[in-house]
PDB file of C-alpha atoms in Angstrom:
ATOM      1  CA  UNK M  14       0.000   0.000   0.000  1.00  0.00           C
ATOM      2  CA  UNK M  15       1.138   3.327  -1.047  1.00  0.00           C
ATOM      3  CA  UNK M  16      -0.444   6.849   0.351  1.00  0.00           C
ATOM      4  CA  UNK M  17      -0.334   9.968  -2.106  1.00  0.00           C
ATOM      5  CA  UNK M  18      -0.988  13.174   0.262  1.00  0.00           C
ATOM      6  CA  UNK M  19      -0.684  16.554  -1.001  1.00  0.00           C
ATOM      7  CA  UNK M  20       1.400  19.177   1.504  1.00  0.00           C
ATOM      8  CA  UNK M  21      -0.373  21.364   3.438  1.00  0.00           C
ATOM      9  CA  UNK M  22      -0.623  25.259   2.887  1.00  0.00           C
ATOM     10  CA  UNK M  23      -0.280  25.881   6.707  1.00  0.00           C
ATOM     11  CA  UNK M  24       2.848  24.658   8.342  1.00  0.00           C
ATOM     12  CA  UNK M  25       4.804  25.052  11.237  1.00  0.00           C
ATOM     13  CA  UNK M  26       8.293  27.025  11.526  1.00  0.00           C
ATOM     14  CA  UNK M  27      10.283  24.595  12.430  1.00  0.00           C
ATOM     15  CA  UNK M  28      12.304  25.229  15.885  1.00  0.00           C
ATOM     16  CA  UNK M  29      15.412  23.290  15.744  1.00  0.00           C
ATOM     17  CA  UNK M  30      18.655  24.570  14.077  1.00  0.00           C
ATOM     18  CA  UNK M  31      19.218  21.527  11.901  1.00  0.00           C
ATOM     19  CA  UNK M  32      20.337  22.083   8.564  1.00  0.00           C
ATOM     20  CA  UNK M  33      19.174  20.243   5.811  1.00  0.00           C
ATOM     21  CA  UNK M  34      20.629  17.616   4.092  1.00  0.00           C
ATOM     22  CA  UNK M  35      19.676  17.070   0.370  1.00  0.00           C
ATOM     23  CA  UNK M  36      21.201  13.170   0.046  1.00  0.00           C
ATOM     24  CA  UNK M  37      19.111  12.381   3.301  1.00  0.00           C
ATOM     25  CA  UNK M  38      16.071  13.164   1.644  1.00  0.00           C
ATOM     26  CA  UNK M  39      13.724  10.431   0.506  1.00  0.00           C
ATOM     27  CA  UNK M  40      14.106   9.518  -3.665  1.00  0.00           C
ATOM     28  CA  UNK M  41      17.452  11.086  -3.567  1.00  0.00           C
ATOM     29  CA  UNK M  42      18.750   9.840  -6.622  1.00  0.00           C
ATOM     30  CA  UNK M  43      16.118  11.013  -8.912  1.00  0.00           C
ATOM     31  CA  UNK M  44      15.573  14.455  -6.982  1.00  0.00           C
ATOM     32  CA  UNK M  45      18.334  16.291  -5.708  1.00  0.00           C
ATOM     33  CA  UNK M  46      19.279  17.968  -9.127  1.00  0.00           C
ATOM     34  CA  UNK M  47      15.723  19.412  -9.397  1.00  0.00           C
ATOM     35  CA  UNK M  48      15.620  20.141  -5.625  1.00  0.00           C
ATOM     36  CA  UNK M  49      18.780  21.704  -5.503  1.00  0.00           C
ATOM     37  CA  UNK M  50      18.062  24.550  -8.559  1.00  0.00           C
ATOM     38  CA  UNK M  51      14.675  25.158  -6.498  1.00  0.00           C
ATOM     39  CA  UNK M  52      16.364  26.182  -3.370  1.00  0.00           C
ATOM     40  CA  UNK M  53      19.091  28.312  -4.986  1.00  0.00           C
ATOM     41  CA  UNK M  54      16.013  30.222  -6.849  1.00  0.00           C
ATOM     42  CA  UNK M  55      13.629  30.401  -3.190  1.00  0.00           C
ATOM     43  CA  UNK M  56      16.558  31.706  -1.671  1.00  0.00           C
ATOM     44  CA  UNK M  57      13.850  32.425   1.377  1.00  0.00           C
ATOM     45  CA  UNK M  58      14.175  29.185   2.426  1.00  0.00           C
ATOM     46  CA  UNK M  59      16.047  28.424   5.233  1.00  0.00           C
ATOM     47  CA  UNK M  60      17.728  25.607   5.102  1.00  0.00           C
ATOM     48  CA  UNK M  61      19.682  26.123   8.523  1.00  0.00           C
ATOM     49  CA  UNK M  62      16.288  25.274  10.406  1.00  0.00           C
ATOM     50  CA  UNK M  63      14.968  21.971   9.701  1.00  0.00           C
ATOM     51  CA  UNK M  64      12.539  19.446  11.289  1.00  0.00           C
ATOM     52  CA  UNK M  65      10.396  16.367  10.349  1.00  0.00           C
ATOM     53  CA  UNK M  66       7.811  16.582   7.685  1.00  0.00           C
ATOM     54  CA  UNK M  67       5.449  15.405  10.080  1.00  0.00           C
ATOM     55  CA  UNK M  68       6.060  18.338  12.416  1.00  0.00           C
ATOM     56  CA  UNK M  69       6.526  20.992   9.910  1.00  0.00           C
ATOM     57  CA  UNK M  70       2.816  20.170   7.398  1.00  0.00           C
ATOM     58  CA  UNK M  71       0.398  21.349  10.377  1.00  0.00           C
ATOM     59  CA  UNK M  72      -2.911  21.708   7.917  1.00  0.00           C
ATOM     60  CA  UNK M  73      -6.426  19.970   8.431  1.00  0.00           C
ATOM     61  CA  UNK M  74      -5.149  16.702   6.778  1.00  0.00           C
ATOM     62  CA  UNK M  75      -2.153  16.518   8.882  1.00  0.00           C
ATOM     63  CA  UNK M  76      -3.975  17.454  12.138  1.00  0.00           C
ATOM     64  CA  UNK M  77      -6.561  14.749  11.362  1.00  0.00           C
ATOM     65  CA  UNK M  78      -3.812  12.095  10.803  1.00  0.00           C
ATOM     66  CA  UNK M  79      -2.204  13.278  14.439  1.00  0.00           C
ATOM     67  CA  UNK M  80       0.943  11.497  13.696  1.00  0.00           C
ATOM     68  CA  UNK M  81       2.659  12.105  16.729  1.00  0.00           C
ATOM     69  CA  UNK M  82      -0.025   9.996  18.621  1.00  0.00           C
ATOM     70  CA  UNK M  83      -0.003   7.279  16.665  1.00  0.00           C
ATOM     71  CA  UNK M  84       1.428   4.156  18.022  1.00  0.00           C
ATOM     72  CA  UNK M  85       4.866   2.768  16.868  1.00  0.00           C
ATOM     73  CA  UNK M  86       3.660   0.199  14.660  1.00  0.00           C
ATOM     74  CA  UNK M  87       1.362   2.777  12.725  1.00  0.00           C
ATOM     75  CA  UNK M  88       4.049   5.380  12.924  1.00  0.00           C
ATOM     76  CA  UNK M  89       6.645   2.673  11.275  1.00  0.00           C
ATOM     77  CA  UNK M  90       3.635   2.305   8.295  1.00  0.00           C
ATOM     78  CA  UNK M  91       2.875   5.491   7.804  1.00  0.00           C
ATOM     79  CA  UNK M  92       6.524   6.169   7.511  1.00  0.00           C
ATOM     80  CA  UNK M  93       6.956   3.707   4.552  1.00  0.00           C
ATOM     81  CA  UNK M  94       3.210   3.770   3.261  1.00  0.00           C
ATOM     82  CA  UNK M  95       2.511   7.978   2.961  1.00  0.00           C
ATOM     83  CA  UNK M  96       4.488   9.781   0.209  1.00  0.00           C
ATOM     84  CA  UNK M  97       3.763  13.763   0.317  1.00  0.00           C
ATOM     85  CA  UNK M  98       3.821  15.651  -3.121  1.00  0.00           C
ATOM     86  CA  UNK M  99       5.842  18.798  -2.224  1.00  0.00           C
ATOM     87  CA  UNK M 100       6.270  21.509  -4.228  1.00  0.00           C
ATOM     88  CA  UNK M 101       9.977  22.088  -2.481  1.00  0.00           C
ATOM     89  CA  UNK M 102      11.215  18.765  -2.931  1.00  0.00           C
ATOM     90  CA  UNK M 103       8.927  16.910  -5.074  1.00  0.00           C
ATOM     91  CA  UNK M 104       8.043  13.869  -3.017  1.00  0.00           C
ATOM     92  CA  UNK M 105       9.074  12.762   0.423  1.00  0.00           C
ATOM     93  CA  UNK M 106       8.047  10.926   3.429  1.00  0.00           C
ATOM     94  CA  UNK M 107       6.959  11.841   6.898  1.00  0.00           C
ATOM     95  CA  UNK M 108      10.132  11.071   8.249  1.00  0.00           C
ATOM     96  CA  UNK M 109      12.497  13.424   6.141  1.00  0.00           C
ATOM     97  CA  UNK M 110      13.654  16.303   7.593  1.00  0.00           C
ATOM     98  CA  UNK M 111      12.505  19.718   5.499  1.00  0.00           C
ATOM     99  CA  UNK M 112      12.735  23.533   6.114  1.00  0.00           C
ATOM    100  CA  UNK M 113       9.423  26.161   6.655  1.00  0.00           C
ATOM    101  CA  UNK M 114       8.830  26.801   2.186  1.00  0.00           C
ATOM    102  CA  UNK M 115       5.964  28.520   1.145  1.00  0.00           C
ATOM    103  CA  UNK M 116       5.890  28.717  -2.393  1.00  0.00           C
ATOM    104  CA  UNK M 117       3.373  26.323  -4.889  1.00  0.00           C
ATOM    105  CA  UNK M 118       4.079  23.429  -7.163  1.00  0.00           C
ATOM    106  CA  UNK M 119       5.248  24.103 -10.814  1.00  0.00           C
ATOM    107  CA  UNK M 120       3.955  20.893 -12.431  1.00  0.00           C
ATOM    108  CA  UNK M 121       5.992  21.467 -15.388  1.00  0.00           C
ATOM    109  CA  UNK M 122       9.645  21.561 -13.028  1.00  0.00           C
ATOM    110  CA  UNK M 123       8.402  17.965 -11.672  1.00  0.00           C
ATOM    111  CA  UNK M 124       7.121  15.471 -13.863  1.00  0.00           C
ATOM    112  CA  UNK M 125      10.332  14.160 -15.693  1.00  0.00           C
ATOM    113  CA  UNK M 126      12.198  13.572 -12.249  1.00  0.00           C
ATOM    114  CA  UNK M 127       8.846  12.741 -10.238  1.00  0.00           C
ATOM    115  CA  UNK M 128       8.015   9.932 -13.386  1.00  0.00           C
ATOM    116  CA  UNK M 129      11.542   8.382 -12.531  1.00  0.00           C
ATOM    117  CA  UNK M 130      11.528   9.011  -8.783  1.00  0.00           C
ATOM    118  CA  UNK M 131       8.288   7.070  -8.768  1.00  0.00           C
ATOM    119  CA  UNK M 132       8.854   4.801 -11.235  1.00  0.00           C
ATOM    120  CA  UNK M 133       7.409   0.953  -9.891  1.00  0.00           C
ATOM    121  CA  UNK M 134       5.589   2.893  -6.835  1.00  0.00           C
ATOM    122  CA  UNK M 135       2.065   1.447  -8.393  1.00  0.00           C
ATOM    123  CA  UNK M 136       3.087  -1.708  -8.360  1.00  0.00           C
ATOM    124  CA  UNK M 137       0.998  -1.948  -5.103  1.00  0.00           C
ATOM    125  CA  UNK M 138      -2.314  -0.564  -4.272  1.00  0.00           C
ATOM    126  CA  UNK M 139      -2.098   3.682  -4.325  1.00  0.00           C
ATOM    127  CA  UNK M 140      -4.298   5.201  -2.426  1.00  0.00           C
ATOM    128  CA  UNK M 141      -4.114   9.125  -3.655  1.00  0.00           C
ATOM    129  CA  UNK M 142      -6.023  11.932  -1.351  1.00  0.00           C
ATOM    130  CA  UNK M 143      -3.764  14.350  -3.471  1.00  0.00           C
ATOM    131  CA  UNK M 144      -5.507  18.039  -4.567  1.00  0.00           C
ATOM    132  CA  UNK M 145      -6.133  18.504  -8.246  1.00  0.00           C
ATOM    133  CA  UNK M 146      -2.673  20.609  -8.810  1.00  0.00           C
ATOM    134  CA  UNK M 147      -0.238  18.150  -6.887  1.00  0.00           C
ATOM    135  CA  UNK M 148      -2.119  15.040  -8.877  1.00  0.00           C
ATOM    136  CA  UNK M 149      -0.933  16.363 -12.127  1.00  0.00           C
ATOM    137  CA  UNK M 150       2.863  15.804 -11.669  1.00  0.00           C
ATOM    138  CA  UNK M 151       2.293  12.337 -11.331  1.00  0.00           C
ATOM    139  CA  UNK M 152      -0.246   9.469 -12.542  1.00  0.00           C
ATOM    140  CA  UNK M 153       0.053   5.985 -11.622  1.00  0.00           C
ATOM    141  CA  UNK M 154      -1.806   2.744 -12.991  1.00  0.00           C
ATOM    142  CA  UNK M 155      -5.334   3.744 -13.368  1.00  0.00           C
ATOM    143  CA  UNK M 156      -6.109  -0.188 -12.331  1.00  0.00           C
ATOM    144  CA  UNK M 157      -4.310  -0.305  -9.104  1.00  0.00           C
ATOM    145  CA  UNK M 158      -5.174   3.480  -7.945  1.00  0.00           C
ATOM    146  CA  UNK M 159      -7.643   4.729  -5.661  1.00  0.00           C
ATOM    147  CA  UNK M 160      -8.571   8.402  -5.317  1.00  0.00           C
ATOM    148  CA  UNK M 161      -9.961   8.866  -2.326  1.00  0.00           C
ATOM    149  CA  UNK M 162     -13.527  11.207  -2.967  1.00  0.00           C
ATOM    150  CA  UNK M 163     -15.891  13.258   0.062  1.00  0.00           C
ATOM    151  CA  UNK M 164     -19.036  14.340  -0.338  1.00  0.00           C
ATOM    152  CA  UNK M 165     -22.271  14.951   1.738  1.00  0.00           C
ATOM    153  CA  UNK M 166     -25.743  14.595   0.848  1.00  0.00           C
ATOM    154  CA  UNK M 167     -27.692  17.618   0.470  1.00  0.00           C
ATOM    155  CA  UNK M 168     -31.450  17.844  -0.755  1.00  0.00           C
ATOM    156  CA  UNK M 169     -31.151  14.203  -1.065  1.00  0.00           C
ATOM    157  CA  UNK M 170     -28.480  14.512  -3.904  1.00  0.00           C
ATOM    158  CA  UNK M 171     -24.348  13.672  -3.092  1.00  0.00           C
ATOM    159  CA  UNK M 172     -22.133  17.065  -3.391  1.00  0.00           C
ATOM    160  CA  UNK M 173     -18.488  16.899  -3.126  1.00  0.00           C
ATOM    161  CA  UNK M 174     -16.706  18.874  -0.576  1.00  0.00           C
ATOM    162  CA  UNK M 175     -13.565  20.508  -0.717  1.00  0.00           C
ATOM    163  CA  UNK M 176     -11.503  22.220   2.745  1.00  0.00           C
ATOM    164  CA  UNK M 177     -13.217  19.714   4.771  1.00  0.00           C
ATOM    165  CA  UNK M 178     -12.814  16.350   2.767  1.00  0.00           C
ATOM    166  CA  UNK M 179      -8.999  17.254   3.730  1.00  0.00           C
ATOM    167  CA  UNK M 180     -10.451  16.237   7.417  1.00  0.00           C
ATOM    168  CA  UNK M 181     -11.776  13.058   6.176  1.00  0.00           C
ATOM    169  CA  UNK M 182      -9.072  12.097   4.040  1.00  0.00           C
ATOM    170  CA  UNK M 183      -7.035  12.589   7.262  1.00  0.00           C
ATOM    171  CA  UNK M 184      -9.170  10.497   9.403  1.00  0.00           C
ATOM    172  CA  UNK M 185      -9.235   7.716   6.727  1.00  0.00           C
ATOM    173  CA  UNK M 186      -5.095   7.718   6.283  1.00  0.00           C
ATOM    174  CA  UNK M 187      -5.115   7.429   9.942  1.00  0.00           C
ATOM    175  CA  UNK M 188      -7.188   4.277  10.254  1.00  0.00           C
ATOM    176  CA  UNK M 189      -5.363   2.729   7.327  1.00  0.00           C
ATOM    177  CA  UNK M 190      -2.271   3.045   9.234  1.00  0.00           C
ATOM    178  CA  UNK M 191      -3.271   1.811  12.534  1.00  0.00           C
ATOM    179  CA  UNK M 192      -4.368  -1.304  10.645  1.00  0.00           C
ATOM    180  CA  UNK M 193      -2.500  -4.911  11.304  1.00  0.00           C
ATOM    181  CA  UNK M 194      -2.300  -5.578   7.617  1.00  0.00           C
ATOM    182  CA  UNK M 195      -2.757  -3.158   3.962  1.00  0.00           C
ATOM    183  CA  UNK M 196      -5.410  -3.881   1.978  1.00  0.00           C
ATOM    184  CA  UNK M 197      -3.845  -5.015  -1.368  1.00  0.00           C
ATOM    185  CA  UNK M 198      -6.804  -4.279  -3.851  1.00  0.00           C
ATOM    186  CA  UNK M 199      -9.603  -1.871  -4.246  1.00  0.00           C
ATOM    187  CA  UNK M 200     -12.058  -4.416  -3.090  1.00  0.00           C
ATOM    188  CA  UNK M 201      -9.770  -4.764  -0.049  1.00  0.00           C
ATOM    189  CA  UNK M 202      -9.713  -1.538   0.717  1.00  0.00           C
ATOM    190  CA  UNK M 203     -13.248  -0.704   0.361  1.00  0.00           C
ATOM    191  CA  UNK M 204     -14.110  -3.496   2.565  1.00  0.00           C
ATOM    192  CA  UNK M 205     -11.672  -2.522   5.400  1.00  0.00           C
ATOM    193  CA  UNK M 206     -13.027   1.207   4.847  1.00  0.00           C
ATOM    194  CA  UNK M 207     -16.715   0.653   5.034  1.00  0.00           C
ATOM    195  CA  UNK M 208     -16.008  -0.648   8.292  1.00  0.00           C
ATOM    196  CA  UNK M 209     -15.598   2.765   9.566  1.00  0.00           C
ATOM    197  CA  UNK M 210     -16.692   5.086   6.996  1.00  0.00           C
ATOM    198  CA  UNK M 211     -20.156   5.346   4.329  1.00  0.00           C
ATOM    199  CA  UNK M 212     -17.998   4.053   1.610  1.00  0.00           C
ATOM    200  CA  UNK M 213     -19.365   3.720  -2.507  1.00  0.00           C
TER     201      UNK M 213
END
């Protein structure tokens, strides 16, 4: 099972004086050109104050998830499951330490090295709660990819919903996590799911 969350607009300054490290970074390999030209252009960034991703992305989403109180076990999965779309460093994981960035995705800067970075990542189930913009930099097999959807019924007719389906996605990541074993289809997932949430 792999997670595809978009970064969140709010974040935390980070507090620690830890400076970054590009070749620490998650999908190294394929990245650190691209990530390395961004950072000498947002020359805001501060790269001598660093912390977690999980501590810095502080929006709905992330707040739902409440990483820090998972337990070990679902902090190890989410760890290896979630990959976050940045528009900083293109994709990382919960784990990798980032700086405070506040600047949106160029899609155009990101899909060559995202399409190699990711390369094989579908081979498992994806499970992608990412916004419209960050979903463009990336596509993987149609067949083996579900986007997760919100809506709420109103006059008796099902209308999506936007800020706060960040809240559910959040909720659902959570549970998936804190789960003994992944779901390895879209019937599997849809089963475990509808044990907690109204699931179509």
């Amino acid at each position: 099972m792999k997670i595809l969350l978009p970064p969140s607009e709010k974040k935390n300054e980070p507090e620690k004086l830890k400076a970054l490290k590009l070749n620490a970074l998650s999908f190294q390999a394929d990245l650190t050109t691209t990530r390395t030209a961004l950072l000498k252009k947002h020359k805001e960034v501060d790269i001598s104050h660093c912390d977690v991703a999980s501590n810095i992305y502080s929006g709905v989403l992330y707040n739902a998830l409440d990483y820090t109180s998972l337990s070990t076990a679902a902090q190890a999965r989410a760890n290896s499951s979630i990959v976050i779309i940045s528009a900083a460093f293109g994709a990382i994981r919960l784990n990798d330490v980032i700086p405070y960035y506040k600047f949106k995705i160029d899609p155009a800067t990101w899909k060559k090295p995202l399409s190699l970075a990711l390369h094989g990542l579908d081979n498992e189930l994806v499970i992608d709660c990412r916004s419209s913009t960050y979903a463009t930099v990336w596509t993987p097999d149609p067949s083996k990819t579900v986007g997760i959807r919100v809506f709420k019924k109103v006059a008796g007719q099902l209308k999506v919903i936007t800020h706060m389906s960040k809240l559910t996605r959040g909720e659902v990541i959570r549970y998936l996590v804190s789960q003994a074993k992944n779901p390895q289809t879209p019937h599997d997932l849809y089963k475990l799911l509808s044990k907690e949430f109204n699931c179509r």
